[in-house]
Coordinates of N, CA, C and O in Angstrom, one line a residue:
M1253 N 1.1 -1.1 0.1 CA 0.1 0.2 -0.1 C 0.7 1.2 0.0 O 1.9 1.3 0.6
S1254 N 0.4 1.9 -0.8 CA 1.3 3.4 -1.0 C 1.2 4.2 -0.2 O 0.1 4.9 0.1
S1255 N 1.8 5.3 0.4 CA 1.5 6.5 1.2 C 1.7 7.7 0.7 O 1.8 8.9 1.3
A1256 N 1.6 7.8 -0.7 CA 2.0 8.6 -1.6 C 0.6 9.4 -1.8 O -0.7 9.2 -1.8
K1257 N 0.9 10.9 -1.7 CA 0.3 12.0 -1.5 C -0.7 12.2 -3.1 O 0.2 12.1 -3.8
P1258 N -1.7 12.3 -3.2 CA -2.4 12.3 -4.5 C -1.6 13.9 -5.6 O -1.4 13.6 -6.2
F1259 N -1.6 15.0 -4.4 CA -0.8 16.1 -5.3 C 0.3 16.8 -4.1 O 0.6 16.1 -3.2
T1260 N 1.3 17.0 -4.8 CA 2.3 17.7 -4.3 C 2.3 19.4 -4.2 O 2.0 19.9 -5.3
L1261 N 2.8 20.0 -3.2 CA 2.9 21.2 -3.2 C 4.3 21.9 -3.3 O 5.2 20.9 -2.9
L1262 N 4.4 22.9 -4.6 CA 5.8 23.4 -4.3 C 5.7 24.9 -4.1 O 5.0 25.9 -4.0
Y1263 N 6.9 24.8 -3.4 CA 7.2 26.0 -2.4 C 8.3 26.9 -3.0 O 9.3 26.4 -3.0
T1264 N 8.2 28.1 -3.6 CA 9.3 29.1 -3.9 C 9.8 29.7 -2.6 O 9.2 29.8 -1.5
D1265 N 10.7 29.9 -2.9 CA 11.5 30.7 -1.7 C 10.9 31.9 -1.2 O 11.1 32.4 -0.1
S1266 N 10.4 32.7 -2.4 CA 9.4 33.7 -1.7 C 7.9 33.2 -0.7 O 8.3 34.2 0.0
Y1267 N 7.7 32.2 -1.2 CA 6.3 31.6 -0.1 C 7.1 31.2 1.3 O 6.5 31.6 2.0
N1268 N 8.4 30.6 1.5 CA 8.8 30.4 2.7 C 9.0 31.2 3.2 O 8.8 31.0 4.3
R1269 N 9.6 32.4 2.6 CA 10.2 34.0 3.5 C 9.0 34.1 4.2 O 9.3 34.3 5.4
R1270 N 8.0 34.1 3.3 CA 6.6 34.7 3.7 C 5.9 33.7 4.9 O 5.4 34.6 6.0
A1271 N 6.0 32.8 4.8 CA 5.2 31.5 5.7 C 6.1 31.9 7.0 O 5.8 31.8 8.2
G1272 N 7.5 31.7 6.8 CA 8.2 31.9 8.4 C 8.1 33.3 9.0 O 7.7 33.4 10.0
K1273 N 7.7 34.3 8.2 CA 7.5 35.7 8.6 C 6.3 35.2 9.7 O 5.9 35.8 10.5
F1274 N 5.0 34.9 8.7 CA 3.8 34.8 9.2 C 3.8 33.7 10.6 O 3.2 34.1 11.6
L1275 N 4.7 32.8 10.1 CA 4.4 31.8 11.4 C 5.1 32.4 12.9 O 4.8 32.2 14.1
K1276 N 6.4 33.2 12.7 CA 7.1 33.8 14.0 C 6.0 34.7 14.4 O 6.4 35.2 15.9
R1277 N 5.1 35.4 13.5 CA 3.9 36.4 14.3 C 3.1 35.8 14.9 O 2.4 36.4 15.9
H1278 N 3.1 34.6 14.5 CA 1.5 33.5 14.8 C 1.8 32.3 15.1 O 1.4 31.5 14.3
P1279 N 3.0 31.9 16.1 CA 3.3 30.6 16.6 C 2.1 29.8 16.9 O 2.3 28.5 16.6
D1280 N 1.0 30.1 17.7 CA 0.1 29.8 18.1 C -0.7 29.1 16.9 O -1.8 27.5 16.8
L1281 N -0.4 29.5 15.4 CA -1.0 28.9 14.3 C -0.6 27.4 13.5 O -1.1 27.2 12.9
L1282 N 0.8 27.5 14.4 CA 1.8 26.2 13.7 C 1.0 25.2 13.2 O 1.2 24.5 12.6
N1283 N 0.6 24.7 14.1 CA 0.1 23.3 14.3 C -1.5 23.3 13.0 O -1.3 22.4 12.5
A1284 N -2.1 24.5 13.1 CA -3.4 23.9 12.4 C -2.6 24.6 11.0 O -3.1 24.0 9.9
Y1285 N -1.5 25.7 10.4 CA -0.9 25.7 9.5 C -0.5 24.3 9.0 O -0.8 24.0 7.3
R1286 N 0.1 23.6 9.8 CA 0.6 22.2 9.0 C -0.3 21.5 8.7 O -0.3 20.8 7.2
K1287 N -1.7 21.3 9.4 CA -2.5 20.3 9.2 C -3.2 20.8 7.9 O -3.9 20.2 6.7
T1288 N -3.3 22.0 7.6 CA -4.1 22.7 6.4 C -2.9 22.6 5.3 O -4.1 21.7 4.2
L1289 N -2.0 22.3 5.5 CA -0.8 22.1 4.5 C -0.8 20.4 3.7 O -1.5 20.2 3.0
E1290 N -1.1 19.5 5.0 CA -1.5 18.1 4.6 C -2.8 17.8 3.9 O -2.6 17.2 3.1
L1291 N -3.6 18.6 4.3 CA -4.9 18.5 3.9 C -5.2 18.6 2.2 O -5.7 18.2 1.5
L1292 N -4.6 19.9 2.3 CA -4.5 20.5 0.8 C -3.6 19.7 -0.1 O -4.4 19.4 -1.7
E1293 N -2.7 18.9 0.2 CA -2.3 17.9 -0.4 C -2.6 16.6 -0.9 O -2.8 16.0 -1.7
L1294 N -3.7 16.0 0.3 CA -4.8 15.0 0.3 C -5.7 15.3 -0.7 O -6.2 14.8 -1.5
D1295 N -6.4 16.8 -0.6 CA -7.6 16.7 -1.0 C -7.8 18.7 -1.1 O -8.6 18.9 -0.4
P1296 N -7.4 19.0 -2.5 CA -7.5 20.4 -2.3 C -9.0 21.3 -2.6 O -9.0 22.3 -2.2
A1297 N -9.9 20.4 -2.9 CA -11.3 20.4 -2.7 C -12.1 20.6 -1.7 O -13.3 20.8 -1.7
H1298 N -11.1 19.6 -0.3 CA -11.8 19.4 1.0 C -12.5 21.2 1.0 O -12.0 22.3 1.4
P1299 N -13.9 20.8 1.8 CA -14.7 22.1 1.9 C -14.1 22.6 3.2 O -14.0 24.3 3.5
A1300 N -13.5 22.5 3.9 CA -12.8 23.4 5.3 C -11.9 24.1 5.1 O -11.5 24.8 5.4
L1301 N -10.9 23.8 3.7 CA -9.9 24.7 3.4 C -10.3 26.2 2.7 O -9.7 26.9 2.7
R1302 N -11.9 26.1 2.4 CA -12.1 27.5 1.8 C -11.5 27.8 0.5 O -11.5 28.9 0.4
L1303 N -11.2 27.0 -0.4 CA -10.1 27.4 -1.3 C -10.9 28.2 -2.5 O -11.9 27.9 -3.0
H1304 N -10.1 29.5 -2.2 CA -10.7 30.3 -3.5 C -9.8 31.0 -4.5 O -8.6 31.2 -4.0
A1305 N -10.2 31.4 -5.8 CA -9.3 32.3 -6.7 C -9.2 33.4 -6.1 O -10.4 34.3 -5.7
L1306 N -7.9 34.2 -6.0 CA -7.7 36.0 -5.8 C -7.9 36.6 -6.7 O -7.7 35.9 -8.2
K1307 N -8.2 37.8 -6.8 CA -8.4 38.9 -7.5 C -7.3 40.0 -7.7 O -6.6 39.8 -6.5
G1308 N -7.5 40.6 -8.4 CA -6.4 42.2 -8.5 C -5.8 41.5 -8.8 O -4.8 41.0 -9.9
R1309 N -4.4 42.3 -8.3 CA -2.9 42.1 -8.0 C -2.4 40.8 -7.9 O -1.3 40.0 -8.3
L1310 N -3.1 39.9 -7.4 CA -3.0 38.6 -7.0 C -3.9 37.6 -8.1 O -3.9 36.0 -7.8
N1311 N -4.2 37.8 -8.7 CA -5.0 36.8 -10.0 C -3.9 35.9 -10.3 O -2.7 36.4 -10.7
G1312 N -4.7 35.2 -10.5 CA -4.0 33.7 -10.7 C -3.2 32.9 -9.8 O -3.1 31.9 -9.9
L1313 N -3.7 33.3 -8.3 CA -3.2 32.7 -7.3 C -4.2 32.3 -6.3 O -5.7 32.3 -6.8
H1314 N -4.3 31.3 -5.3 CA -5.5 30.4 -4.8 C -5.2 30.7 -3.3 O -3.9 31.1 -2.7
S1315 N -6.3 31.0 -2.3 CA -5.9 31.1 -0.9 C -7.1 30.1 0.1 O -7.9 29.5 -0.9
V1316 N -6.5 29.5 1.2 CA -7.4 28.8 1.6 C -7.3 29.3 3.3 O -6.3 30.4 3.4
S1317 N -8.1 28.6 3.6 CA -8.0 29.2 5.2 C -7.7 28.2 6.3 O -7.6 26.9 5.8
I1318 N -6.6 29.0 7.0 CA -6.1 27.8 8.2 C -7.1 27.4 9.2 O -7.1 26.7 10.0
N1319 N -7.9 28.6 9.6 CA -8.6 28.2 11.0 C -10.3 29.0 10.5 O -10.3 29.8 9.5

């Protein structure tokens, strides 16, 4: 039985820097952040994520909810 996840997230250097800063300001969200990323890899359409496309200058990007 394979434990491979259906999707693989790719993290850019820019994303990693922003995520690091975010988690330094909000260390209480670390576990929820990790769980959100795991769920995103397993099922990006899961309703708990509230995945949605962004508009304006962030057009082409998507957002999910951590909590």
